[in-house]
PDB file of C-alpha atoms and ligand atoms in Angstrom:
ATOM      1  CA  UNK A   1     -28.410 -17.735   7.516  1.00 68.00           C
ATOM      2  CA  UNK A   2     -30.794 -17.464  10.463  1.00 90.00           C
ATOM      3  CA  UNK A   3     -29.457 -18.409  13.883  1.00 96.00           C
ATOM      4  CA  UNK A   4     -32.312 -20.928  14.318  1.00 96.00           C
ATOM      5  CA  UNK A   5     -31.058 -22.784  11.261  1.00 97.00           C
ATOM      6  CA  UNK A   6     -27.725 -23.382  13.014  1.00 98.00           C
ATOM      7  CA  UNK A   7     -29.460 -24.426  16.239  1.00 98.00           C
ATOM      8  CA  UNK A   8     -31.357 -27.156  14.373  1.00 97.00           C
ATOM      9  CA  UNK A   9     -28.246 -28.207  12.486  1.00 97.00           C
ATOM     10  CA  UNK A  10     -26.200 -28.496  15.692  1.00 98.00           C
ATOM     11  CA  UNK A  11     -29.030 -30.411  17.364  1.00 98.00           C
ATOM     12  CA  UNK A  12     -28.746 -33.085  14.675  1.00 98.00           C
ATOM     13  CA  UNK A  13     -25.000 -33.477  15.147  1.00 98.00           C
ATOM     14  CA  UNK A  14     -24.861 -34.350  18.861  1.00 98.00           C
ATOM     15  CA  UNK A  15     -26.626 -35.915  21.804  1.00 98.00           C
ATOM     16  CA  UNK A  16     -29.002 -33.999  24.053  1.00 98.00           C
ATOM     17  CA  UNK A  17     -26.480 -33.196  26.796  1.00 98.00           C
ATOM     18  CA  UNK A  18     -23.973 -31.732  24.363  1.00 98.00           C
ATOM     19  CA  UNK A  19     -26.747 -29.793  22.627  1.00 98.00           C
ATOM     20  CA  UNK A  20     -27.879 -28.265  25.930  1.00 98.00           C
ATOM     21  CA  UNK A  21     -24.232 -27.375  26.614  1.00 98.00           C
ATOM     22  CA  UNK A  22     -23.971 -25.675  23.203  1.00 98.00           C
ATOM     23  CA  UNK A  23     -27.102 -23.607  23.782  1.00 98.00           C
ATOM     24  CA  UNK A  24     -25.852 -22.653  27.255  1.00 98.00           C
ATOM     25  CA  UNK A  25     -22.420 -21.641  25.959  1.00 98.00           C
ATOM     26  CA  UNK A  26     -24.142 -19.544  23.305  1.00 98.00           C
ATOM     27  CA  UNK A  27     -26.244 -17.809  25.992  1.00 98.00           C
ATOM     28  CA  UNK A  28     -23.221 -17.278  28.246  1.00 98.00           C
ATOM     29  CA  UNK A  29     -21.272 -15.869  25.284  1.00 98.00           C
ATOM     30  CA  UNK A  30     -24.057 -13.349  24.581  1.00 98.00           C
ATOM     31  CA  UNK A  31     -24.078 -12.289  28.247  1.00 98.00           C
ATOM     32  CA  UNK A  32     -20.284 -11.820  28.211  1.00 98.00           C
ATOM     33  CA  UNK A  33     -20.475  -9.946  24.895  1.00 98.00           C
ATOM     34  CA  UNK A  34     -22.998  -7.596  26.502  1.00 98.00           C
ATOM     35  CA  UNK A  35     -20.762  -7.141  29.538  1.00 98.00           C
ATOM     36  CA  UNK A  36     -17.584  -6.437  27.553  1.00 98.00           C
ATOM     37  CA  UNK A  37     -19.014  -4.710  24.474  1.00 98.00           C
ATOM     38  CA  UNK A  38     -18.397  -7.430  21.887  1.00 98.00           C
ATOM     39  CA  UNK A  39     -20.629  -8.286  18.926  1.00 98.00           C
ATOM     40  CA  UNK A  40     -23.518 -10.269  20.442  1.00 98.00           C
ATOM     41  CA  UNK A  41     -24.570 -11.981  17.214  1.00 98.00           C
ATOM     42  CA  UNK A  42     -21.034 -13.236  16.570  1.00 98.00           C
ATOM     43  CA  UNK A  43     -20.830 -14.475  20.170  1.00 98.00           C
ATOM     44  CA  UNK A  44     -24.208 -16.221  19.839  1.00 98.00           C
ATOM     45  CA  UNK A  45     -23.157 -17.975  16.634  1.00 98.00           C
ATOM     46  CA  UNK A  46     -19.628 -18.931  17.727  1.00 98.00           C
ATOM     47  CA  UNK A  47     -21.116 -20.245  20.981  1.00 98.00           C
ATOM     48  CA  UNK A  48     -23.686 -22.524  19.364  1.00 98.00           C
ATOM     49  CA  UNK A  49     -21.118 -23.825  16.854  1.00 98.00           C
ATOM     50  CA  UNK A  50     -18.073 -24.216  19.110  1.00 98.00           C
ATOM     51  CA  UNK A  51     -18.545 -27.971  19.747  1.00 98.00           C
ATOM     52  CA  UNK A  52     -20.175 -28.825  16.390  1.00 98.00           C
ATOM     53  CA  UNK A  53     -17.655 -31.624  15.772  1.00 98.00           C
ATOM     54  CA  UNK A  54     -17.320 -32.906  19.343  1.00 98.00           C
ATOM     55  CA  UNK A  55     -19.412 -36.039  18.820  1.00 98.00           C
ATOM     56  CA  UNK A  56     -18.541 -37.099  15.301  1.00 98.00           C
ATOM     57  CA  UNK A  57     -16.249 -40.125  14.846  1.00 98.00           C
ATOM     58  CA  UNK A  58     -12.539 -39.403  15.290  1.00 98.00           C
ATOM     59  CA  UNK A  59     -11.660 -40.439  11.754  1.00 98.00           C
ATOM     60  CA  UNK A  60     -14.173 -37.879  10.468  1.00 98.00           C
ATOM     61  CA  UNK A  61     -12.585 -35.190  12.628  1.00 98.00           C
ATOM     62  CA  UNK A  62      -9.203 -36.021  11.114  1.00 98.00           C
ATOM     63  CA  UNK A  63     -10.667 -36.038   7.607  1.00 98.00           C
ATOM     64  CA  UNK A  64     -12.232 -32.585   8.086  1.00 98.00           C
ATOM     65  CA  UNK A  65      -8.938 -31.267   9.495  1.00 98.00           C
ATOM     66  CA  UNK A  66      -6.952 -32.569   6.546  1.00 98.00           C
ATOM     67  CA  UNK A  67      -9.581 -31.303   4.060  1.00 98.00           C
ATOM     68  CA  UNK A  68      -9.069 -27.897   5.664  1.00 98.00           C
ATOM     69  CA  UNK A  69      -5.372 -28.108   4.821  1.00 98.00           C
ATOM     70  CA  UNK A  70      -4.387 -28.156   8.484  1.00 98.00           C
ATOM     71  CA  UNK A  71      -1.416 -30.280   9.519  1.00 98.00           C
ATOM     72  CA  UNK A  72      -1.484 -31.333  13.156  1.00 98.00           C
ATOM     73  CA  UNK A  73       1.611 -30.800  15.272  1.00 97.00           C
ATOM     74  CA  UNK A  74       2.957 -33.542  17.556  1.00 96.00           C
ATOM     75  CA  UNK A  75       0.924 -32.504  20.627  1.00 96.00           C
ATOM     76  CA  UNK A  76      -2.250 -32.239  18.586  1.00 97.00           C
ATOM     77  CA  UNK A  77      -1.677 -35.673  17.082  1.00 97.00           C
ATOM     78  CA  UNK A  78      -1.270 -37.095  20.579  1.00 96.00           C
ATOM     79  CA  UNK A  79      -4.335 -35.317  22.028  1.00 97.00           C
ATOM     80  CA  UNK A  80      -7.576 -36.312  20.351  1.00 98.00           C
ATOM     81  CA  UNK A  81      -9.511 -33.975  22.715  1.00 98.00           C
ATOM     82  CA  UNK A  82      -8.079 -31.088  20.721  1.00 98.00           C
ATOM     83  CA  UNK A  83      -9.381 -32.306  17.360  1.00 98.00           C
ATOM     84  CA  UNK A  84     -13.012 -31.202  17.710  1.00 98.00           C
ATOM     85  CA  UNK A  85     -12.054 -27.541  18.006  1.00 98.00           C
ATOM     86  CA  UNK A  86      -9.863 -27.593  14.893  1.00 98.00           C
ATOM     87  CA  UNK A  87     -12.381 -29.690  12.922  1.00 98.00           C
ATOM     88  CA  UNK A  88     -15.192 -27.400  14.121  1.00 98.00           C
ATOM     89  CA  UNK A  89     -13.420 -24.348  12.738  1.00 98.00           C
ATOM     90  CA  UNK A  90     -12.927 -26.002   9.335  1.00 98.00           C
ATOM     91  CA  UNK A  91     -16.545 -27.214   9.323  1.00 98.00           C
ATOM     92  CA  UNK A  92     -17.818 -23.689  10.093  1.00 98.00           C
ATOM     93  CA  UNK A  93     -15.663 -22.148   7.398  1.00 98.00           C
ATOM     94  CA  UNK A  94     -15.852 -24.690   4.603  1.00 97.00           C
ATOM     95  CA  UNK A  95     -19.205 -26.414   5.085  1.00 97.00           C
ATOM     96  CA  UNK A  96     -21.281 -23.657   6.688  1.00 97.00           C
ATOM     97  CA  UNK A  97     -19.503 -20.927   4.705  1.00 96.00           C
ATOM     98  CA  UNK A  98     -19.043 -18.688   7.699  1.00 97.00           C
ATOM     99  CA  UNK A  99     -16.639 -16.116   6.378  1.00 95.00           C
ATOM    100  CA  UNK A 100     -15.858 -14.256   9.592  1.00 98.00           C
ATOM    101  CA  UNK A 101     -12.306 -15.104  10.703  1.00 98.00           C
ATOM    102  CA  UNK A 102     -12.940 -13.983  14.254  1.00 98.00           C
ATOM    103  CA  UNK A 103     -15.780 -16.512  14.613  1.00 98.00           C
ATOM    104  CA  UNK A 104     -13.652 -19.230  12.981  1.00 98.00           C
ATOM    105  CA  UNK A 105     -10.719 -18.512  15.318  1.00 98.00           C
ATOM    106  CA  UNK A 106     -12.992 -18.392  18.365  1.00 98.00           C
ATOM    107  CA  UNK A 107     -14.086 -21.943  17.515  1.00 98.00           C
ATOM    108  CA  UNK A 108     -10.574 -23.133  16.679  1.00 98.00           C
ATOM    109  CA  UNK A 109      -8.958 -21.869  19.878  1.00 98.00           C
ATOM    110  CA  UNK A 110     -11.831 -22.476  22.300  1.00 98.00           C
ATOM    111  CA  UNK A 111     -10.135 -25.486  23.933  1.00 98.00           C
ATOM    112  CA  UNK A 112      -6.507 -24.366  24.283  1.00 98.00           C
ATOM    113  CA  UNK A 113      -6.700 -20.599  24.017  1.00 98.00           C
ATOM    114  CA  UNK A 114      -3.654 -18.924  22.426  1.00 98.00           C
ATOM    115  CA  UNK A 115      -1.544 -15.789  22.803  1.00 98.00           C
ATOM    116  CA  UNK A 116      -3.096 -12.469  21.757  1.00 98.00           C
ATOM    117  CA  UNK A 117      -6.688 -13.652  21.640  1.00 98.00           C
ATOM    118  CA  UNK A 118      -9.378 -11.314  20.347  1.00 98.00           C
ATOM    119  CA  UNK A 119     -12.222 -10.301  22.658  1.00 98.00           C
ATOM    120  CA  UNK A 120     -14.566 -12.741  20.896  1.00 98.00           C
ATOM    121  CA  UNK A 121     -12.052 -15.596  21.275  1.00 99.00           C
ATOM    122  CA  UNK A 122     -11.720 -14.849  24.994  1.00 98.00           C
ATOM    123  CA  UNK A 123     -15.485 -14.738  25.381  1.00 99.00           C
ATOM    124  CA  UNK A 124     -16.035 -18.164  23.793  1.00 99.00           C
ATOM    125  CA  UNK A 125     -13.148 -19.690  25.745  1.00 98.00           C
ATOM    126  CA  UNK A 126     -14.647 -18.366  28.992  1.00 98.00           C
ATOM    127  CA  UNK A 127     -18.296 -19.062  28.129  1.00 98.00           C
ATOM    128  CA  UNK A 128     -17.339 -22.738  27.763  1.00 98.00           C
ATOM    129  CA  UNK A 129     -16.308 -22.764  31.453  1.00 98.00           C
ATOM    130  CA  UNK A 130     -19.385 -21.024  32.871  1.00 98.00           C
ATOM    131  CA  UNK A 131     -22.310 -22.438  30.857  1.00 98.00           C
ATOM    132  CA  UNK A 132     -25.379 -23.110  33.038  1.00 98.00           C
ATOM    133  CA  UNK A 133     -25.014 -26.894  33.173  1.00 98.00           C
ATOM    134  CA  UNK A 134     -21.385 -26.791  34.410  1.00 98.00           C
ATOM    135  CA  UNK A 135     -21.096 -27.871  38.050  1.00 96.00           C
ATOM    136  CA  UNK A 136     -17.408 -28.402  38.875  1.00 93.00           C
ATOM    137  CA  UNK A 137     -16.217 -27.295  42.337  1.00 93.00           C
ATOM    138  CA  UNK A 138     -15.157 -23.737  41.610  1.00 95.00           C
ATOM    139  CA  UNK A 139     -17.697 -22.907  38.917  1.00 97.00           C
ATOM    140  CA  UNK A 140     -19.248 -20.104  40.999  1.00 97.00           C
ATOM    141  CA  UNK A 141     -15.827 -18.469  41.448  1.00 98.00           C
ATOM    142  CA  UNK A 142     -15.263 -18.791  37.699  1.00 98.00           C
ATOM    143  CA  UNK A 143     -18.689 -17.238  36.942  1.00 98.00           C
ATOM    144  CA  UNK A 144     -17.977 -14.306  39.212  1.00 98.00           C
ATOM    145  CA  UNK A 145     -14.546 -13.744  37.715  1.00 98.00           C
ATOM    146  CA  UNK A 146     -15.921 -14.035  34.168  1.00 98.00           C
ATOM    147  CA  UNK A 147     -18.141 -10.996  34.638  1.00 98.00           C
ATOM    148  CA  UNK A 148     -15.684  -9.102  36.774  1.00 98.00           C
ATOM    149  CA  UNK A 149     -12.391  -9.501  34.899  1.00 98.00           C
ATOM    150  CA  UNK A 150     -12.288 -11.640  31.759  1.00 98.00           C
ATOM    151  CA  UNK A 151      -8.496 -12.172  31.770  1.00 97.00           C
ATOM    152  CA  UNK A 152      -8.486 -13.124  35.438  1.00 97.00           C
ATOM    153  CA  UNK A 153     -11.212 -15.689  34.683  1.00 98.00           C
ATOM    154  CA  UNK A 154      -9.178 -17.092  31.798  1.00 98.00           C
ATOM    155  CA  UNK A 155      -6.104 -17.427  33.975  1.00 98.00           C
ATOM    156  CA  UNK A 156      -8.203 -19.268  36.548  1.00 98.00           C
ATOM    157  CA  UNK A 157      -9.627 -21.598  33.892  1.00 98.00           C
ATOM    158  CA  UNK A 158      -6.247 -22.181  32.251  1.00 98.00           C
ATOM    159  CA  UNK A 159      -4.518 -22.982  35.530  1.00 97.00           C
ATOM    160  CA  UNK A 160      -7.311 -25.441  36.307  1.00 97.00           C
ATOM    161  CA  UNK A 161      -6.986 -27.156  32.892  1.00 97.00           C
ATOM    162  CA  UNK A 162      -3.188 -27.121  32.792  1.00 98.00           C
ATOM    163  CA  UNK A 163      -2.831 -28.531  36.338  1.00 98.00           C
ATOM    164  CA  UNK A 164      -5.392 -31.178  35.560  1.00 97.00           C
ATOM    165  CA  UNK A 165      -3.542 -32.267  32.425  1.00 98.00           C
ATOM    166  CA  UNK A 166      -0.219 -32.318  34.273  1.00 98.00           C
ATOM    167  CA  UNK A 167      -1.745 -34.370  37.116  1.00 98.00           C
ATOM    168  CA  UNK A 168      -2.822 -36.937  34.543  1.00 97.00           C
ATOM    169  CA  UNK A 169       0.553 -36.762  32.737  1.00 97.00           C
ATOM    170  CA  UNK A 170      -1.173 -35.638  29.554  1.00 97.00           C
ATOM    171  CA  UNK A 171       0.483 -33.393  26.960  1.00 97.00           C
ATOM    172  CA  UNK A 172      -0.163 -29.667  27.317  1.00 98.00           C
ATOM    173  CA  UNK A 173      -0.503 -27.776  24.066  1.00 98.00           C
ATOM    174  CA  UNK A 174       1.846 -24.845  23.608  1.00 98.00           C
ATOM    175  CA  UNK A 175      -1.096 -22.576  22.733  1.00 98.00           C
ATOM    176  CA  UNK A 176      -2.505 -23.174  26.229  1.00 98.00           C
ATOM    177  CA  UNK A 177       0.851 -22.257  27.804  1.00 98.00           C
ATOM    178  CA  UNK A 178       1.281 -19.262  25.479  1.00 98.00           C
ATOM    179  CA  UNK A 179      -2.196 -18.102  26.427  1.00 98.00           C
ATOM    180  CA  UNK A 180      -1.440 -18.448  30.134  1.00 98.00           C
ATOM    181  CA  UNK A 181       1.915 -16.622  29.881  1.00 97.00           C
ATOM    182  CA  UNK A 182       0.473 -13.919  27.630  1.00 97.00           C
ATOM    183  CA  UNK A 183      -2.321 -13.037  30.034  1.00 97.00           C
ATOM    184  CA  UNK A 184      -0.026 -13.212  33.058  1.00 95.00           C
ATOM    185  CA  UNK A 185       2.484 -10.965  31.313  1.00 94.00           C
ATOM    186  CA  UNK A 186      -0.158  -8.394  30.381  1.00 92.00           C
ATOM    187  CA  UNK A 187      -1.588  -8.407  33.920  1.00 88.00           C
ATOM    188  CA  UNK A 188       1.867  -8.009  35.481  1.00 87.00           C
ATOM    189  CA  UNK A 189       2.748  -5.117  33.189  1.00 81.00           C
ATOM    190  CA  UNK A 190      -0.552  -3.504  34.032  1.00 74.00           C
ATOM    191  CA  UNK A 191       0.196  -3.823  37.746  1.00 74.00           C
ATOM    192  CA  UNK A 192       3.676  -2.390  37.212  1.00 77.00           C
ATOM    193  CA  UNK A 193       2.300   0.518  35.216  1.00 74.00           C
ATOM    194  CA  UNK A 194       0.034   1.415  38.135  1.00 70.00           C
ATOM    195  CA  UNK A 195       2.930   1.570  40.640  1.00 68.00           C
TER     196      UNK A 195
HETATM  197  O1  DGI B 201     -15.570 -29.500  24.458  1.00 72.08           O
HETATM  198  P1  DGI B 201     -15.814 -29.232  25.919  1.00 72.08           P
HETATM  199  O2  DGI B 201     -15.872 -30.483  26.729  1.00 72.08           O
HETATM  200  O3  DGI B 201     -16.992 -28.365  26.163  1.00 72.08           O
HETATM  201  O4  DGI B 201     -14.551 -28.409  26.481  1.00 72.08           O
HETATM  202  P2  DGI B 201     -13.136 -28.159  25.775  1.00 72.08           P
HETATM  203  O5  DGI B 201     -13.266 -27.900  24.336  1.00 72.08           O
HETATM  204  O6  DGI B 201     -12.458 -27.107  26.615  1.00 72.08           O
HETATM  205  O7  DGI B 201     -12.378 -29.551  25.922  1.00 72.08           O
HETATM  206  C1  DGI B 201     -11.923 -29.918  27.156  1.00 72.08           C
HETATM  207  C2  DGI B 201     -10.985 -31.098  26.984  1.00 72.08           C
HETATM  208  O8  DGI B 201      -9.823 -30.738  26.255  1.00 72.08           O
HETATM  209  C3  DGI B 201     -10.539 -31.573  28.338  1.00 72.08           C
HETATM  210  O9  DGI B 201     -10.651 -32.993  28.373  1.00 72.08           O
HETATM  211  C4  DGI B 201      -9.111 -31.164  28.438  1.00 72.08           C
HETATM  212  C5  DGI B 201      -8.673 -31.085  26.996  1.00 72.08           C
HETATM  213  N1  DGI B 201      -7.631 -30.072  26.809  1.00 72.08           N
HETATM  214  C6  DGI B 201      -7.729 -28.733  26.986  1.00 72.08           C
HETATM  215  N2  DGI B 201      -6.544 -28.120  26.783  1.00 72.08           N
HETATM  216  C7  DGI B 201      -5.666 -29.102  26.453  1.00 72.08           C
HETATM  217  C8  DGI B 201      -6.358 -30.345  26.465  1.00 72.08           C
HETATM  218  N3  DGI B 201      -5.780 -31.525  26.179  1.00 72.08           N
HETATM  219  C9  DGI B 201      -4.467 -31.508  25.904  1.00 72.08           C
HETATM  220  N4  DGI B 201      -3.888 -32.659  25.655  1.00 72.08           N
HETATM  221  N5  DGI B 201      -3.720 -30.370  25.871  1.00 72.08           N
HETATM  222  C10 DGI B 201      -4.260 -29.130  26.129  1.00 72.08           C
HETATM  223  O10 DGI B 201      -3.549 -28.122  26.117  1.00 72.08           O
HETATM  224 FE1   FE B 202     -15.018 -28.001  23.112  1.00 72.08          FE
HETATM  225 FE1   FE B 203     -17.774 -26.823  24.943  1.00 72.08          FE
END
């Protein structure tokens, strides 16, 4: 299927702001793929599709998730913000027939991250933080880190998200914590190896 087909499809599934975000994440993902030597077409596609289910009704998200045979854990049940990523991965796989597991996983884990992410997964996770329309306080720091050291950028993004959730007394998904610890562990071992 042509990329433009997916752009039009995504456009019909969300409001204008979210559509602009999707296009920007797709562009950022391509730029990161270029920087780190990942597959640009996979990055482009995963980027445009990553929030495909963000603006559908919650009961539809849950229906798609259950149709995909996925059973939500307790944190996921309690955190409806996590549903669009899981539903989006099922939608891409089952409805759009995208048969590339790396693309499907990049969509599924774009919100929480997880341990041992592939390069494509890391790129989509990070692209979501640096898309052109983002304007939170430290976005310029995040953009610089993203092109300088992908893992360092992820750690920065994760610590921002995790602190924010904790401040609001919201549940933190174990995949987000695993992702944080995994990257920290790999960075620390790398530093040790250099000594
Ligand atoms: O879909 P976007 O808005 O582009 O961004 P996203 O998919 O990263 O979703 C961000 C939302 O998800 C934000 O409100 C925080 C929430 N979130 C991210 N990680 C976790 C989380 N919510 C819970 N409860 N637990 C998490 O680990
Ligand atoms: Fe999202
Ligand atoms: Fe997003």
